[in-house]
Structure formats: structure tokens, C-alpha cells
PDB file of C-alpha atoms in Angstrom:
ATOM      1  CA  SER A   1      -3.783-176.192  85.869  1.00 42.00           C
ATOM      2  CA  GLN A   2      -4.596-174.072  82.840  1.00 44.00           C
ATOM      3  CA  GLN A   3      -1.104-174.517  81.472  1.00 61.00           C
ATOM      4  CA  GLY A   4      -1.043-174.487  77.738  1.00 67.00           C
ATOM      5  CA  GLU A   5       0.361-177.426  75.746  1.00 80.00           C
ATOM      6  CA  GLU A   6       1.905-176.703  72.414  1.00 84.00           C
ATOM      7  CA  ASP A   7       2.572-178.823  69.454  1.00 86.00           C
ATOM      8  CA  PRO A   8       4.711-179.499  67.754  1.00 92.00           C
ATOM      9  CA  GLN A   9       7.619-179.108  70.190  1.00 91.00           C
ATOM     10  CA  ALA A  10       9.928-178.438  67.250  1.00 94.00           C
ATOM     11  CA  LEU A  11       9.229-177.440  63.652  1.00 95.00           C
ATOM     12  CA  SER A  12      11.666-177.061  60.814  1.00 96.00           C
ATOM     13  CA  ILE A  13      10.602-175.602  57.410  1.00 96.00           C
ATOM     14  CA  GLN A  14      12.082-173.934  54.398  1.00 97.00           C
ATOM     15  CA  GLU A  15      12.096-170.188  54.058  1.00 97.00           C
ATOM     16  CA  GLY A  16       8.978-168.902  52.351  1.00 97.00           C
ATOM     17  CA  GLU A  17       6.809-171.737  53.684  1.00 97.00           C
ATOM     18  CA  ASN A  18       4.003-171.215  56.243  1.00 97.00           C
ATOM     19  CA  ALA A  19       4.512-172.349  59.874  1.00 97.00           C
ATOM     20  CA  THR A  20       1.588-173.392  62.050  1.00 97.00           C
ATOM     21  CA  MET A  21       1.831-173.953  65.802  1.00 96.00           C
ATOM     22  CA  ASN A  22      -0.901-175.116  67.999  1.00 96.00           C
ATOM     23  CA  CYS A  23      -1.714-174.513  71.680  1.00 95.00           C
ATOM     24  CA  SER A  24      -4.261-176.232  73.887  1.00 94.00           C
ATOM     25  CA  TYR A  25      -5.286-175.323  77.390  1.00 93.00           C
ATOM     26  CA  LYS A  26      -7.528-176.678  80.169  1.00 90.00           C
ATOM     27  CA  THR A  27      -9.583-173.980  81.885  1.00 87.00           C
ATOM     28  CA  SER A  28     -11.544-170.941  80.916  1.00 88.00           C
ATOM     29  CA  ILE A  29      -9.518-167.879  80.025  1.00 90.00           C
ATOM     30  CA  ASN A  30      -9.777-164.123  79.587  1.00 89.00           C
ATOM     31  CA  ASN A  31      -7.378-163.985  76.706  1.00 90.00           C
ATOM     32  CA  LEU A  32      -4.564-165.922  75.061  1.00 93.00           C
ATOM     33  CA  GLN A  33      -1.212-164.380  74.026  1.00 94.00           C
ATOM     34  CA  TRP A  34       1.601-165.511  71.786  1.00 95.00           C
ATOM     35  CA  TYR A  35       5.201-164.578  72.463  1.00 95.00           C
ATOM     36  CA  ARG A  36       8.474-165.106  70.678  1.00 96.00           C
ATOM     37  CA  GLN A  37      11.881-165.693  72.270  1.00 94.00           C
ATOM     38  CA  ASN A  38      15.120-165.596  70.402  1.00 90.00           C
ATOM     39  CA  SER A  39      17.962-167.726  71.785  1.00 79.00           C
ATOM     40  CA  GLY A  40      17.142-167.367  75.527  1.00 64.00           C
ATOM     41  CA  ARG A  41      16.590-163.672  75.418  1.00 75.00           C
ATOM     42  CA  GLY A  42      13.558-161.708  76.614  1.00 82.00           C
ATOM     43  CA  LEU A  43      10.123-162.373  75.388  1.00 90.00           C
ATOM     44  CA  VAL A  44       8.546-160.337  72.633  1.00 92.00           C
ATOM     45  CA  HIS A  45       4.813-159.979  72.679  1.00 92.00           C
ATOM     46  CA  LEU A  46       3.329-160.881  69.331  1.00 95.00           C
ATOM     47  CA  ILE A  47      -0.410-160.847  69.616  1.00 94.00           C
ATOM     48  CA  LEU A  48      -3.268-161.093  72.057  1.00 93.00           C
ATOM     49  CA  ILE A  49      -6.667-162.648  71.207  1.00 94.00           C
ATOM     50  CA  ARG A  50      -9.544-162.256  73.614  1.00 92.00           C
ATOM     51  CA  SER A  51     -11.856-165.022  74.561  1.00 93.00           C
ATOM     52  CA  ASN A  52     -14.710-163.563  72.586  1.00 94.00           C
ATOM     53  CA  GLU A  53     -12.588-163.339  69.434  1.00 96.00           C
ATOM     54  CA  ARG A  54     -12.094-166.122  66.917  1.00 97.00           C
ATOM     55  CA  GLU A  55      -9.384-164.802  64.661  1.00 97.00           C
ATOM     56  CA  LYS A  56      -6.848-162.028  64.611  1.00 96.00           C
ATOM     57  CA  HIS A  57      -4.293-160.827  62.150  1.00 96.00           C
ATOM     58  CA  SER A  58      -1.068-158.823  62.661  1.00 94.00           C
ATOM     59  CA  GLY A  59       1.223-158.559  59.623  1.00 96.00           C
ATOM     60  CA  ARG A  60       2.266-162.094  58.685  1.00 97.00           C
ATOM     61  CA  LEU A  61       0.755-163.545  61.801  1.00 97.00           C
ATOM     62  CA  ARG A  62      -2.704-165.118  62.078  1.00 98.00           C
ATOM     63  CA  VAL A  63      -4.043-166.368  65.314  1.00 98.00           C
ATOM     64  CA  THR A  64      -7.249-168.377  65.848  1.00 98.00           C
ATOM     65  CA  LEU A  65      -8.973-169.205  69.040  1.00 97.00           C
ATOM     66  CA  ASP A  66     -11.545-171.954  69.575  1.00 96.00           C
ATOM     67  CA  THR A  67     -12.853-171.759  73.105  1.00 95.00           C
ATOM     68  CA  SER A  68     -15.066-174.780  72.693  1.00 95.00           C
ATOM     69  CA  LYS A  69     -11.981-176.871  71.995  1.00 95.00           C
ATOM     70  CA  LYS A  70      -9.802-174.830  74.239  1.00 95.00           C
ATOM     71  CA  SER A  71      -7.198-174.418  71.522  1.00 96.00           C
ATOM     72  CA  SER A  72      -5.424-171.784  69.549  1.00 97.00           C
ATOM     73  CA  SER A  73      -3.160-171.736  66.534  1.00 97.00           C
ATOM     74  CA  LEU A  74      -0.479-169.326  65.360  1.00 97.00           C
ATOM     75  CA  LEU A  75       0.171-169.176  61.613  1.00 98.00           C
ATOM     76  CA  ILE A  76       3.283-167.382  60.283  1.00 97.00           C
ATOM     77  CA  THR A  77       3.016-166.876  56.564  1.00 97.00           C
ATOM     78  CA  ALA A  78       5.917-166.504  54.178  1.00 97.00           C
ATOM     79  CA  SER A  79       8.469-167.447  56.796  1.00 97.00           C
ATOM     80  CA  ARG A  80      11.866-165.782  56.939  1.00 96.00           C
ATOM     81  CA  ALA A  81      15.161-166.813  58.499  1.00 95.00           C
ATOM     82  CA  ALA A  82      14.614-164.137  61.190  1.00 94.00           C
ATOM     83  CA  ASP A  83      11.446-165.989  62.346  1.00 96.00           C
ATOM     84  CA  THR A  84      13.727-168.675  63.763  1.00 96.00           C
ATOM     85  CA  ALA A  85      12.850-168.633  67.514  1.00 96.00           C
ATOM     86  CA  SER A  86      10.807-170.295  70.218  1.00 95.00           C
ATOM     87  CA  TYR A  87       7.136-169.407  70.283  1.00 96.00           C
ATOM     88  CA  PHE A  88       5.108-169.604  73.417  1.00 95.00           C
ATOM     89  CA  CYS A  89       1.364-169.381  73.980  1.00 95.00           C
ATOM     90  CA  ALA A  90       0.240-168.076  77.327  1.00 94.00           C
ATOM     91  CA  THR A  91      -3.239-168.042  78.780  1.00 92.00           C
ATOM     92  CA  GLN A  92      -4.485-165.286  81.011  1.00 86.00           C
ATOM     93  CA  GLY A  93      -7.073-165.759  83.763  1.00 78.00           C
ATOM     94  CA  ALA A  94      -7.345-163.832  87.048  1.00 71.00           C
ATOM     95  CA  GLN A  95      -4.445-161.657  86.013  1.00 66.00           C
ATOM     96  CA  LYS A  96      -2.042-164.583  85.929  1.00 77.00           C
ATOM     97  CA  LEU A  97      -0.266-165.558  82.718  1.00 86.00           C
ATOM     98  CA  VAL A  98       0.500-169.237  82.390  1.00 88.00           C
ATOM     99  CA  PHE A  99       2.820-170.424  79.610  1.00 91.00           C
ATOM    100  CA  GLY A 100       2.860-173.430  77.381  1.00 91.00           C
ATOM    101  CA  GLN A 101       6.014-175.455  76.859  1.00 91.00           C
ATOM    102  CA  GLY A 102       6.745-173.640  73.489  1.00 93.00           C
ATOM    103  CA  THR A 103       7.487-174.617  69.899  1.00 95.00           C
ATOM    104  CA  ARG A 104      11.062-174.339  68.621  1.00 95.00           C
ATOM    105  CA  LEU A 105      10.749-173.055  64.998  1.00 96.00           C
ATOM    106  CA  THR A 106      13.675-173.267  62.626  1.00 96.00           C
ATOM    107  CA  ILE A 107      13.559-171.601  59.235  1.00 97.00           C
ATOM    108  CA  ASN A 108      16.027-173.091  56.830  1.00 95.00           C
ATOM    109  CA  PRO A 109      17.373-170.819  54.104  1.00 91.00           C
TER     110      PRO A 109
ATOM    111  CA  SER B   1       4.156-150.437  75.613  1.00 80.00           C
ATOM    112  CA  ALA B   2       6.077-150.384  78.872  1.00 86.00           C
ATOM    113  CA  VAL B   3       9.861-150.472  78.541  1.00 91.00           C
ATOM    114  CA  ILE B   4      11.413-152.770  81.187  1.00 95.00           C
ATOM    115  CA  SER B   5      15.133-153.035  82.072  1.00 96.00           C
ATOM    116  CA  GLN B   6      16.818-155.493  84.311  1.00 97.00           C
ATOM    117  CA  LYS B   7      20.169-155.540  86.089  1.00 97.00           C
ATOM    118  CA  PRO B   8      22.383-157.471  85.893  1.00 97.00           C
ATOM    119  CA  SER B   9      21.857-158.948  82.458  1.00 95.00           C
ATOM    120  CA  ARG B  10      23.908-162.014  83.493  1.00 96.00           C
ATOM    121  CA  ASP B  11      25.988-163.263  86.299  1.00 97.00           C
ATOM    122  CA  ILE B  12      28.093-166.184  87.388  1.00 97.00           C
ATOM    123  CA  CYS B  13      27.814-166.941  91.119  1.00 97.00           C
ATOM    124  CA  GLN B  14      29.209-169.428  93.598  1.00 97.00           C
ATOM    125  CA  ARG B  15      26.879-171.719  95.454  1.00 97.00           C
ATOM    126  CA  GLY B  16      25.749-170.528  98.818  1.00 97.00           C
ATOM    127  CA  THR B  17      25.766-166.871  97.857  1.00 97.00           C
ATOM    128  CA  SER B  18      22.855-164.589  96.984  1.00 98.00           C
ATOM    129  CA  LEU B  19      22.078-162.364  94.033  1.00 98.00           C
ATOM    130  CA  THR B  20      19.640-159.489  93.830  1.00 98.00           C
ATOM    131  CA  ILE B  21      18.098-158.746  90.442  1.00 98.00           C
ATOM    132  CA  GLN B  22      16.596-155.315  89.791  1.00 98.00           C
ATOM    133  CA  CYS B  23      13.708-154.507  87.498  1.00 97.00           C
ATOM    134  CA  GLN B  24      12.901-150.952  86.393  1.00 97.00           C
ATOM    135  CA  VAL B  25       9.865-149.885  84.357  1.00 96.00           C
ATOM    136  CA  ASP B  26       9.521-146.579  82.552  1.00 95.00           C
ATOM    137  CA  SER B  27       5.951-146.068  83.714  1.00 92.00           C
ATOM    138  CA  GLN B  28       3.862-146.779  86.763  1.00 92.00           C
ATOM    139  CA  VAL B  29       2.307-150.214  86.730  1.00 90.00           C
ATOM    140  CA  THR B  30       0.133-151.951  89.217  1.00 87.00           C
ATOM    141  CA  MET B  31       1.026-155.500  88.503  1.00 88.00           C
ATOM    142  CA  MET B  32       4.644-156.720  88.414  1.00 93.00           C
ATOM    143  CA  PHE B  33       5.642-160.392  88.181  1.00 95.00           C
ATOM    144  CA  TRP B  34       8.833-162.493  88.399  1.00 97.00           C
ATOM    145  CA  TYR B  35       9.272-165.578  86.275  1.00 96.00           C
ATOM    146  CA  ARG B  36      11.954-168.248  85.999  1.00 96.00           C
ATOM    147  CA  GLN B  37      12.961-170.059  82.885  1.00 94.00           C
ATOM    148  CA  GLN B  38      15.157-173.038  83.439  1.00 93.00           C
ATOM    149  CA  PRO B  39      17.421-174.188  80.565  1.00 89.00           C
ATOM    150  CA  GLY B  40      15.367-175.414  77.659  1.00 86.00           C
ATOM    151  CA  GLN B  41      12.083-174.959  79.544  1.00 89.00           C
ATOM    152  CA  SER B  42       9.094-172.636  79.500  1.00 90.00           C
ATOM    153  CA  LEU B  43       8.416-169.802  81.915  1.00 92.00           C
ATOM    154  CA  THR B  44       7.231-170.504  85.415  1.00 93.00           C
ATOM    155  CA  LEU B  45       5.707-167.744  87.526  1.00 94.00           C
ATOM    156  CA  ILE B  46       7.555-167.273  90.811  1.00 96.00           C
ATOM    157  CA  ALA B  47       5.516-164.576  92.439  1.00 95.00           C
ATOM    158  CA  THR B  48       3.491-161.417  91.991  1.00 93.00           C
ATOM    159  CA  ALA B  49       5.231-158.349  93.396  1.00 93.00           C
ATOM    160  CA  ASN B  50       2.720-156.208  95.265  1.00 84.00           C
ATOM    161  CA  GLN B  51       3.384-152.605  95.904  1.00 85.00           C
ATOM    162  CA  GLY B  52       3.492-151.836  99.623  1.00 81.00           C
ATOM    163  CA  SER B  53       2.815-155.404 100.722  1.00 83.00           C
ATOM    164  CA  GLU B  54       4.375-158.817 100.700  1.00 87.00           C
ATOM    165  CA  ALA B  55       4.659-160.651  97.412  1.00 92.00           C
ATOM    166  CA  THR B  56       2.320-163.467  96.533  1.00 93.00           C
ATOM    167  CA  TYR B  57       4.228-166.616  95.870  1.00 95.00           C
ATOM    168  CA  GLU B  58       3.238-169.553  93.639  1.00 93.00           C
ATOM    169  CA  SER B  59       3.198-173.097  94.683  1.00 92.00           C
ATOM    170  CA  GLY B  60       6.839-174.342  95.084  1.00 94.00           C
ATOM    171  CA  PHE B  61       8.333-170.918  95.699  1.00 96.00           C
ATOM    172  CA  VAL B  62       8.919-169.419  99.091  1.00 96.00           C
ATOM    173  CA  ILE B  63       9.871-166.084 100.440  1.00 96.00           C
ATOM    174  CA  ASP B  64      12.975-167.234 102.248  1.00 97.00           C
ATOM    175  CA  LYS B  65      14.433-168.427  98.994  1.00 97.00           C
ATOM    176  CA  PHE B  66      13.156-165.683  96.683  1.00 97.00           C
ATOM    177  CA  PRO B  67      12.552-162.492  98.738  1.00 97.00           C
ATOM    178  CA  ILE B  68      10.974-159.775  96.741  1.00 96.00           C
ATOM    179  CA  SER B  69      10.744-156.021  97.223  1.00 95.00           C
ATOM    180  CA  ARG B  70       8.371-153.574  95.514  1.00 95.00           C
ATOM    181  CA  PRO B  71       8.965-150.144  97.027  1.00 93.00           C
ATOM    182  CA  ASN B  72       7.077-148.253  94.397  1.00 93.00           C
ATOM    183  CA  LEU B  73       5.093-148.616  91.181  1.00 93.00           C
ATOM    184  CA  THR B  74       8.145-148.643  88.882  1.00 95.00           C
ATOM    185  CA  PHE B  75      10.682-150.831  90.633  1.00 96.00           C
ATOM    186  CA  SER B  76      11.066-154.320  92.084  1.00 97.00           C
ATOM    187  CA  THR B  77      13.897-156.593  93.163  1.00 97.00           C
ATOM    188  CA  LEU B  78      14.108-160.367  93.305  1.00 98.00           C
ATOM    189  CA  THR B  79      16.827-161.983  95.423  1.00 98.00           C
ATOM    190  CA  VAL B  80      17.891-165.565  94.814  1.00 98.00           C
ATOM    191  CA  SER B  81      19.144-166.725  98.147  1.00 98.00           C
ATOM    192  CA  ASN B  82      21.684-169.461  99.107  1.00 97.00           C
ATOM    193  CA  MET B  83      22.059-170.361  95.508  1.00 97.00           C
ATOM    194  CA  SER B  84      22.715-173.859  94.208  1.00 97.00           C
ATOM    195  CA  PRO B  85      23.397-175.046  90.643  1.00 96.00           C
ATOM    196  CA  GLU B  86      19.651-175.859  90.268  1.00 96.00           C
ATOM    197  CA  ASP B  87      18.985-172.125  90.491  1.00 97.00           C
ATOM    198  CA  SER B  88      20.733-171.651  87.132  1.00 97.00           C
ATOM    199  CA  SER B  89      18.037-170.081  85.047  1.00 96.00           C
ATOM    200  CA  ILE B  90      16.850-166.943  83.248  1.00 95.00           C
ATOM    201  CA  TYR B  91      14.911-164.705  85.578  1.00 97.00           C
ATOM    202  CA  LEU B  92      12.439-162.395  83.955  1.00 96.00           C
ATOM    203  CA  CYS B  93      10.513-159.439  85.230  1.00 96.00           C
ATOM    204  CA  SER B  94       7.125-158.735  83.747  1.00 95.00           C
ATOM    205  CA  VAL B  95       4.493-156.050  83.941  1.00 93.00           C
ATOM    206  CA  LEU B  96       0.835-155.979  83.180  1.00 88.00           C
ATOM    207  CA  GLU B  97      -0.305-153.093  81.142  1.00 86.00           C
ATOM    208  CA  VAL B  98      -3.931-152.316  80.986  1.00 82.00           C
ATOM    209  CA  THR B  99      -5.395-150.316  78.062  1.00 80.00           C
ATOM    210  CA  GLY B 100      -9.113-150.041  78.246  1.00 81.00           C
ATOM    211  CA  THR B 101     -10.369-153.550  78.545  1.00 76.00           C
ATOM    212  CA  GLN B 102      -7.210-155.093  77.128  1.00 75.00           C
ATOM    213  CA  GLU B 103      -4.548-156.542  79.402  1.00 77.00           C
ATOM    214  CA  THR B 104      -1.078-157.176  77.884  1.00 83.00           C
ATOM    215  CA  GLN B 105       1.906-158.596  79.732  1.00 87.00           C
ATOM    216  CA  TYR B 106       5.349-157.361  78.723  1.00 91.00           C
ATOM    217  CA  PHE B 107       8.696-158.811  79.684  1.00 93.00           C
ATOM    218  CA  GLY B 108      12.102-157.555  80.478  1.00 94.00           C
ATOM    219  CA  PRO B 109      15.219-158.813  78.741  1.00 94.00           C
ATOM    220  CA  GLY B 110      15.900-161.251  81.565  1.00 95.00           C
ATOM    221  CA  THR B 111      18.830-161.986  83.816  1.00 96.00           C
ATOM    222  CA  ARG B 112      20.840-165.073  82.979  1.00 95.00           C
ATOM    223  CA  LEU B 113      22.148-166.695  86.128  1.00 97.00           C
ATOM    224  CA  LEU B 114      24.772-169.498  86.237  1.00 97.00           C
ATOM    225  CA  VAL B 115      25.551-170.965  89.634  1.00 97.00           C
ATOM    226  CA  LEU B 116      28.720-173.016  89.979  1.00 96.00           C
TER     227      LEU B 116
END
């Protein structure tokens, strides 16, 4: 299975701090995507990084991908209370998207 | 990005009954998917809804339990048949949008199902 595994499972930080979440996977991929989910609602697509890319930025988000280690990280800088959510990595190969177990992020005011 | 709507947004059903969930996309898409998210869990792919042909089911999911229709490139339905409390989950429709060489998957708001 190429299912991603994320760590930590839960992360609680103070507002303004940076949050880092990691994702590991098992097989080769076409791309890796990060999603956010607020309180059991639909998923919001955050960022996509292709297998030939190493780093990508979008606003306060920074994603890295290390295909040799089959791992990715999502960094949220200057966190805000509104960033409180579950974050999922998902790997794409052969048009199928396979999700990791997610990281529950809590931003404390 | 594609805009996806689902109906109903939530429902409470009795065991043994069936519920059909609708997914509507605002543009034509080739690939549509159905996912399940059990309470506190991640998303699991149920099947790929193929336009004009039978859906492709993942391991552990069968057509008799989760029949899927895909009559055109903007619409699909998922039926949860003969429901039991274990079917209580969020069911999400998803589409694959291809822009150049980039493939991005977008999700609907989900249907929250509670089976009593």
C-alpha cells in the first residue's frame, strides 16, 4: 500500500508559532497533496507538490518533498486560531489518491 | 477549481434502509470518486465512478452494498444499501481536475450519515 503515514497524530501549539507536520509513504508517486479538514467538513485542497519538485510555497504554507526518503513535510508559519483543523497528506499514483491518517492541529490563543 | 455539491448534507437513517447520495459538479470531469470517512478516521476510497460503465471498486467494497451511477460527466450517485450502524460515516464525492500536466483532486462538502 502506498498509504501515507503522518506524524504527529496530534499537535497543539500557541498562536504565532510554527507548526510542522510530516508524512511518509511507501511506493513511488506522481505527486503529493496536502488537505485541510475543519471539524468533519469537506476537504480543502492546500497545495500539490510534484515528484520532481523539492519545495513549494503558498502563502504561510511551505511543503517539502524528499522522494529518496519517501517523505514530505508541511510547515505552517505564524499560526492562527483559524488554522485549527485536521491536515491530511495524500499521495497520487495511477490517478488514485491515497490518504494518510492525518494530523490534528490545535492552535491555542 | 471545480465546484462540487452533494445532497443530502446529512441524514439519520434506520438500519436496513438505503440512502442515495447525489454529487453534482459544475463542469465536465472525466474522473469522479467516492470516499468514506469513518468517525475519527482518514479517507478511504470506495470506488471510481466511470461514465457509461460500471464503477471500479476498491478492495473491501462491493457493488451490491454501494451501487454507483454515473450517467454523465457532471453527476454521480452513491447508494448505501441495507445500512447498519457501521455505515455511519461521512461520504465524500471527489473529482480529478487536470490542468496541463497537473492533476488536482477536489472534494465535495460531504454527506454525514448516521445509522441507528
